[in-house]
């Protein structure tokens, strides 16, 4: 199995466990099970009379999660499914409603460190970026085929990169000299376009960070999946149950914030976290990748939602 033995450190483990308030016998839906870090904690809280439903589009992650869940907490069922289509998994498991829903929108550490996925500019790999290898379009396809203006729009919208047009223009020029095929090649083009040295101590993040984020979101259609999850969650979350979403950049967090606020104004949710919960200094030191994580939690009321 790929990445066997990878030690996954879930972000905000104590806060997730406490704020989602899982009780023995609960049905827990982990929409992004990854390597099973959060799932194991939630399964233990649900105890032997509960049930955990875990989703992931990465077959390797599902295998790793299954190993982590063995012999701990409640029974479980895993589905290779995008979280935007979580209702299909619930229907197949014959579950009308969950008591707890969790979505951790971060990329698994094993996926970032797998150079063949092309998610990182730190090591050379193909411009792929697909979380689900069943998808047909890669980051390389977008970089080499999209019109310059459309590419700039993606980098601006999904990466919140203010120099998006300059970057898209540089990519457009570079691909005329030959197809852009690797992560390091793209990172170099971006750095040169913005006139930034990634080794500079003045740079808080690598100059290509936002561009890579934008391409990953576009390839995997992540915001559409998030929108579908948030839109359909109220009708599949039991009254008194809780939904938690961990996001890692302001674009995602803003979408979750707006949805929870709208549902609260409609009387469907009660917002549990008035402000997003972030890792404390000790966790950021222990797990640097957690530093941008934000957790928001809402509780379902008994207001009926009509389709």
GROMACS .gro file of C-alpha atoms in nm:
model
  307
    1UNK     CA    1   0.000   0.000   0.000
    2UNK     CA    2   0.130   0.343  -0.090
    3UNK     CA    3   0.256   0.554   0.198
    4UNK     CA    4   0.231   0.268   0.443
    5UNK     CA    5   0.350   0.371   0.785
    6UNK     CA    6   0.292   0.745   0.736
    7UNK     CA    7   0.208   0.903   1.070
    8UNK     CA    8  -0.081   1.142   1.027
    9UNK     CA    9  -0.126   1.415   1.286
   10UNK     CA   10  -0.485   1.545   1.283
   11UNK     CA   11  -0.525   1.919   1.337
   12UNK     CA   12  -0.719   2.052   1.634
   13UNK     CA   13  -0.784   1.702   1.773
   14UNK     CA   14  -0.900   1.814   2.119
   15UNK     CA   15  -1.117   2.094   1.982
   16UNK     CA   16  -1.278   1.869   1.720
   17UNK     CA   17  -1.359   1.603   1.978
   18UNK     CA   18  -1.501   1.849   2.231
   19UNK     CA   19  -1.694   2.077   1.997
   20UNK     CA   20  -1.853   1.802   1.788
   21UNK     CA   21  -1.969   1.642   2.112
   22UNK     CA   22  -1.989   1.283   1.986
   23UNK     CA   23  -2.184   1.050   2.214
   24UNK     CA   24  -2.198   0.670   2.234
   25UNK     CA   25  -2.432   0.538   1.967
   26UNK     CA   26  -2.391   0.835   1.732
   27UNK     CA   27  -2.365   0.803   1.356
   28UNK     CA   28  -2.058   1.000   1.251
   29UNK     CA   29  -1.989   1.107   0.892
   30UNK     CA   30  -1.624   1.190   0.825
   31UNK     CA   31  -1.643   1.347   0.480
   32UNK     CA   32  -1.266   1.366   0.428
   33UNK     CA   33  -1.124   1.072   0.621
   34UNK     CA   34  -0.767   1.101   0.492
   35UNK     CA   35  -0.542   0.876   0.698
   36UNK     CA   36  -0.805   0.841   0.970
   37UNK     CA   37  -0.665   1.069   1.241
   38UNK     CA   38  -0.990   1.246   1.327
   39UNK     CA   39  -1.195   0.937   1.242
   40UNK     CA   40  -1.023   0.727   1.507
   41UNK     CA   41  -1.095   0.988   1.775
   42UNK     CA   42  -1.459   1.020   1.671
   43UNK     CA   43  -1.506   0.644   1.644
   44UNK     CA   44  -1.378   0.598   1.998
   45UNK     CA   45  -1.626   0.859   2.122
   46UNK     CA   46  -1.914   0.691   1.934
   47UNK     CA   47  -1.818   0.361   2.102
   48UNK     CA   48  -1.919   0.012   1.995
   49UNK     CA   49  -2.286   0.101   1.952
   50UNK     CA   50  -2.211   0.385   1.710
   51UNK     CA   51  -2.123   0.387   1.340
   52UNK     CA   52  -1.863   0.582   1.143
   53UNK     CA   53  -1.906   0.651   0.771
   54UNK     CA   54  -1.581   0.763   0.608
   55UNK     CA   55  -1.535   0.916   0.263
   56UNK     CA   56  -1.229   0.984   0.052
   57UNK     CA   57  -1.149   0.992  -0.320
   58UNK     CA   58  -0.801   0.849  -0.260
   59UNK     CA   59  -0.799   0.468  -0.247
   60UNK     CA   60  -0.467   0.466  -0.062
   61UNK     CA   61  -0.609   0.691   0.209
   62UNK     CA   62  -0.907   0.463   0.255
   63UNK     CA   63  -0.678   0.165   0.306
   64UNK     CA   64  -0.469   0.358   0.559
   65UNK     CA   65  -0.782   0.478   0.741
   66UNK     CA   66  -0.917   0.123   0.760
   67UNK     CA   67  -0.596   0.009   0.929
   68UNK     CA   68  -0.618   0.295   1.176
   69UNK     CA   69  -0.981   0.222   1.261
   70UNK     CA   70  -0.935  -0.150   1.319
   71UNK     CA   71  -0.997  -0.248   1.678
   72UNK     CA   72  -1.084   0.102   1.795
   73UNK     CA   73  -1.424   0.241   1.881
   74UNK     CA   74  -1.729   0.180   1.665
   75UNK     CA   75  -1.793  -0.019   1.347
   76UNK     CA   76  -1.720   0.168   1.026
   77UNK     CA   77  -1.796   0.175   0.655
   78UNK     CA   78  -1.572   0.345   0.403
   79UNK     CA   79  -1.665   0.476   0.059
   80UNK     CA   80  -1.454   0.606  -0.227
   81UNK     CA   81  -1.664   0.914  -0.278
   82UNK     CA   82  -1.624   1.290  -0.312
   83UNK     CA   83  -1.766   1.469  -0.009
   84UNK     CA   84  -1.991   1.675  -0.232
   85UNK     CA   85  -2.177   1.349  -0.301
   86UNK     CA   86  -2.197   1.233   0.060
   87UNK     CA   87  -2.569   1.161   0.033
   88UNK     CA   88  -2.496   0.872  -0.203
   89UNK     CA   89  -2.277   0.710   0.063
   90UNK     CA   90  -2.540   0.759   0.331
   91UNK     CA   91  -2.806   0.611   0.105
   92UNK     CA   92  -2.590   0.309   0.029
   93UNK     CA   93  -2.527   0.262   0.401
   94UNK     CA   94  -2.903   0.303   0.460
   95UNK     CA   95  -2.852   0.594   0.695
   96UNK     CA   96  -3.120   0.863   0.691
   97UNK     CA   97  -2.932   1.116   0.904
   98UNK     CA   98  -2.599   1.154   1.081
   99UNK     CA   99  -2.548   1.288   1.432
  100UNK     CA  100  -2.211   1.441   1.348
  101UNK     CA  101  -2.059   1.561   1.021
  102UNK     CA  102  -1.692   1.658   0.988
  103UNK     CA  103  -1.506   1.789   0.684
  104UNK     CA  104  -1.133   1.856   0.709
  105UNK     CA  105  -1.054   2.042   0.387
  106UNK     CA  106  -0.676   2.014   0.422
  107UNK     CA  107  -0.460   1.802   0.196
  108UNK     CA  108  -0.320   1.490   0.363
  109UNK     CA  109   0.051   1.511   0.443
  110UNK     CA  110   0.119   1.191   0.252
  111UNK     CA  111  -0.037   1.342  -0.060
  112UNK     CA  112   0.176   1.657  -0.036
  113UNK     CA  113   0.490   1.451   0.014
  114UNK     CA  114   0.414   1.220  -0.280
  115UNK     CA  115   0.604   1.390  -0.563
  116UNK     CA  116   0.408   1.198  -0.828
  117UNK     CA  117   0.095   1.393  -0.736
  118UNK     CA  118   0.255   1.728  -0.820
  119UNK     CA  119   0.105   1.912  -0.525
  120UNK     CA  120   0.429   2.063  -0.398
  121UNK     CA  121   0.682   2.297  -0.554
  122UNK     CA  122   0.945   2.175  -0.307
  123UNK     CA  123   1.019   1.860  -0.507
  124UNK     CA  124   1.003   1.795  -0.879
  125UNK     CA  125   0.702   1.603  -1.001
  126UNK     CA  126   0.449   1.600  -1.283
  127UNK     CA  127   0.188   1.875  -1.298
  128UNK     CA  128  -0.096   1.649  -1.191
  129UNK     CA  129  -0.261   1.770  -0.865
  130UNK     CA  130  -0.554   1.528  -0.887
  131UNK     CA  131  -0.675   1.394  -0.551
  132UNK     CA  132  -0.881   1.140  -0.742
  133UNK     CA  133  -0.687   0.964  -1.018
  134UNK     CA  134  -1.018   0.891  -1.192
  135UNK     CA  135  -1.042   1.259  -1.292
  136UNK     CA  136  -0.943   1.329  -1.652
  137UNK     CA  137  -0.804   1.685  -1.630
  138UNK     CA  138  -0.468   1.758  -1.465
  139UNK     CA  139  -0.299   2.081  -1.363
  140UNK     CA  140  -0.073   2.037  -1.665
  141UNK     CA  141  -0.377   2.043  -1.890
  142UNK     CA  142  -0.495   2.371  -1.738
  143UNK     CA  143  -0.153   2.534  -1.748
  144UNK     CA  144  -0.087   2.437  -2.110
  145UNK     CA  145  -0.431   2.466  -2.265
  146UNK     CA  146  -0.634   2.741  -2.100
  147UNK     CA  147  -0.651   3.085  -2.262
  148UNK     CA  148  -0.434   3.335  -2.078
  149UNK     CA  149  -0.729   3.535  -1.944
  150UNK     CA  150  -0.907   3.226  -1.812
  151UNK     CA  151  -0.590   3.104  -1.643
  152UNK     CA  152  -0.544   3.446  -1.480
  153UNK     CA  153  -0.902   3.435  -1.353
  154UNK     CA  154  -0.848   3.094  -1.191
  155UNK     CA  155  -0.527   3.207  -1.019
  156UNK     CA  156  -0.697   3.523  -0.893
  157UNK     CA  157  -1.026   3.366  -0.786
  158UNK     CA  158  -0.899   3.046  -0.624
  159UNK     CA  159  -0.554   3.161  -0.517
  160UNK     CA  160  -0.640   3.520  -0.428
  161UNK     CA  161  -0.320   3.612  -0.609
  162UNK     CA  162  -0.313   3.984  -0.693
  163UNK     CA  163  -0.040   3.929  -0.955
  164UNK     CA  164  -0.247   3.668  -1.139
  165UNK     CA  165  -0.238   3.840  -1.477
  166UNK     CA  166   0.138   3.880  -1.469
  167UNK     CA  167   0.175   3.512  -1.378
  168UNK     CA  168  -0.067   3.396  -1.648
  169UNK     CA  169   0.118   3.608  -1.906
  170UNK     CA  170   0.449   3.446  -1.807
  171UNK     CA  171   0.298   3.098  -1.828
  172UNK     CA  172   0.149   3.179  -2.168
  173UNK     CA  173   0.489   3.288  -2.300
  174UNK     CA  174   0.671   2.992  -2.149
  175UNK     CA  175   0.440   2.729  -2.296
  176UNK     CA  176   0.501   2.863  -2.645
  177UNK     CA  177   0.861   2.748  -2.601
  178UNK     CA  178   0.743   2.402  -2.503
  179UNK     CA  179   0.492   2.226  -2.281
  180UNK     CA  180   0.529   2.297  -1.907
  181UNK     CA  181   0.547   1.954  -1.746
  182UNK     CA  182   0.690   1.973  -1.394
  183UNK     CA  183   0.616   2.143  -1.063
  184UNK     CA  184   0.961   2.296  -1.035
  185UNK     CA  185   0.939   2.438  -1.385
  186UNK     CA  186   0.607   2.606  -1.307
  187UNK     CA  187   0.735   2.734  -0.972
  188UNK     CA  188   1.036   2.893  -1.145
  189UNK     CA  189   0.812   3.063  -1.401
  190UNK     CA  190   0.593   3.208  -1.125
  191UNK     CA  191   0.889   3.329  -0.919
  192UNK     CA  192   1.043   3.499  -1.221
  193UNK     CA  193   0.709   3.655  -1.317
  194UNK     CA  194   0.658   3.818  -0.976
  195UNK     CA  195   1.025   3.903  -0.932
  196UNK     CA  196   1.051   3.718  -0.600
  197UNK     CA  197   1.323   3.497  -0.462
  198UNK     CA  198   1.171   3.201  -0.270
  199UNK     CA  199   1.486   3.189  -0.055
  200UNK     CA  200   1.439   3.545   0.065
  201UNK     CA  201   1.370   3.579   0.435
  202UNK     CA  202   1.130   3.861   0.357
  203UNK     CA  203   0.892   3.619   0.184
  204UNK     CA  204   0.636   3.483   0.432
  205UNK     CA  205   0.526   3.218   0.184
  206UNK     CA  206   0.675   3.077  -0.135
  207UNK     CA  207   0.584   3.297  -0.435
  208UNK     CA  208   0.416   3.002  -0.610
  209UNK     CA  209   0.197   2.902  -0.315
  210UNK     CA  210  -0.118   3.079  -0.427
  211UNK     CA  211  -0.084   2.968  -0.789
  212UNK     CA  212  -0.044   2.604  -0.687
  213UNK     CA  213  -0.341   2.635  -0.451
  214UNK     CA  214  -0.557   2.780  -0.727
  215UNK     CA  215  -0.469   2.505  -0.974
  216UNK     CA  216  -0.533   2.231  -0.716
  217UNK     CA  217  -0.874   2.377  -0.633
  218UNK     CA  218  -0.964   2.404  -1.002
  219UNK     CA  219  -0.847   2.053  -1.091
  220UNK     CA  220  -1.044   1.894  -0.809
  221UNK     CA  221  -1.342   2.132  -0.829
  222UNK     CA  222  -1.310   2.172  -0.453
  223UNK     CA  223  -1.534   2.473  -0.403
  224UNK     CA  224  -1.824   2.310  -0.586
  225UNK     CA  225  -1.788   2.006  -0.361
  226UNK     CA  226  -1.782   2.228  -0.053
  227UNK     CA  227  -2.089   2.414  -0.172
  228UNK     CA  228  -2.276   2.086  -0.231
  229UNK     CA  229  -2.183   1.958   0.116
  230UNK     CA  230  -2.297   2.275   0.290
  231UNK     CA  231  -2.618   2.297   0.087
  232UNK     CA  232  -2.726   1.937   0.155
  233UNK     CA  233  -2.597   1.889   0.509
  234UNK     CA  234  -2.902   2.030   0.693
  235UNK     CA  235  -3.138   1.768   0.552
  236UNK     CA  236  -2.907   1.481   0.648
  237UNK     CA  237  -2.803   1.606   0.993
  238UNK     CA  238  -3.019   1.500   1.284
  239UNK     CA  239  -3.172   1.767   1.510
  240UNK     CA  240  -2.923   1.837   1.787
  241UNK     CA  241  -2.640   1.704   1.573
  242UNK     CA  242  -2.333   1.908   1.486
  243UNK     CA  243  -2.140   1.988   1.171
  244UNK     CA  244  -1.775   2.096   1.178
  245UNK     CA  245  -1.560   2.221   0.891
  246UNK     CA  246  -1.184   2.275   0.908
  247UNK     CA  247  -1.057   2.509   0.638
  248UNK     CA  248  -0.705   2.620   0.554
  249UNK     CA  249  -0.745   2.941   0.360
  250UNK     CA  250  -0.975   3.240   0.375
  251UNK     CA  251  -1.165   3.151   0.057
  252UNK     CA  252  -1.296   2.826   0.208
  253UNK     CA  253  -1.348   2.976   0.552
  254UNK     CA  254  -1.550   3.261   0.407
  255UNK     CA  255  -1.783   3.017   0.230
  256UNK     CA  256  -1.838   2.816   0.550
  257UNK     CA  257  -1.888   3.132   0.758
  258UNK     CA  258  -2.148   3.268   0.520
  259UNK     CA  259  -2.337   2.939   0.499
  260UNK     CA  260  -2.351   2.892   0.876
  261UNK     CA  261  -2.465   3.252   0.926
  262UNK     CA  262  -2.738   3.217   0.665
  263UNK     CA  263  -2.863   2.891   0.815
  264UNK     CA  264  -2.861   3.049   1.160
  265UNK     CA  265  -3.070   3.342   1.035
  266UNK     CA  266  -3.318   3.088   0.896
  267UNK     CA  267  -3.333   2.911   1.231
  268UNK     CA  268  -3.178   2.592   1.090
  269UNK     CA  269  -2.843   2.613   1.273
  270UNK     CA  270  -2.722   2.742   1.604
  271UNK     CA  271  -2.363   2.860   1.564
  272UNK     CA  272  -2.141   2.694   1.825
  273UNK     CA  273  -1.816   2.873   1.740
  274UNK     CA  274  -1.882   3.247   1.726
  275UNK     CA  275  -1.530   3.286   1.591
  276UNK     CA  276  -1.326   3.019   1.413
  277UNK     CA  277  -1.112   2.804   1.641
  278UNK     CA  278  -0.742   2.798   1.554
  279UNK     CA  279  -0.451   2.588   1.684
  280UNK     CA  280  -0.271   2.721   1.989
  281UNK     CA  281   0.101   2.795   1.993
  282UNK     CA  282   0.188   2.448   2.121
  283UNK     CA  283   0.009   2.276   1.834
  284UNK     CA  284   0.156   2.511   1.574
  285UNK     CA  285   0.501   2.431   1.708
  286UNK     CA  286   0.431   2.059   1.712
  287UNK     CA  287   0.256   2.053   1.374
  288UNK     CA  288   0.352   2.352   1.153
  289UNK     CA  289   0.100   2.251   0.887
  290UNK     CA  290  -0.179   2.328   1.130
  291UNK     CA  291  -0.096   2.698   1.153
  292UNK     CA  292  -0.363   2.817   0.906
  293UNK     CA  293  -0.639   2.579   1.018
  294UNK     CA  294  -0.977   2.723   1.123
  295UNK     CA  295  -1.260   2.518   1.268
  296UNK     CA  296  -1.622   2.629   1.258
  297UNK     CA  297  -1.902   2.428   1.419
  298UNK     CA  298  -2.280   2.462   1.402
  299UNK     CA  299  -2.562   2.266   1.565
  300UNK     CA  300  -2.876   2.157   1.381
  301UNK     CA  301  -3.206   2.277   1.521
  302UNK     CA  302  -3.537   2.099   1.476
  303UNK     CA  303  -3.654   2.332   1.198
  304UNK     CA  304  -3.772   2.127   0.901
  305UNK     CA  305  -3.583   2.181   0.574
  306UNK     CA  306  -3.788   2.137   0.255
  307UNK     CA  307  -3.622   2.025  -0.068
   0.00000   0.00000   0.00000
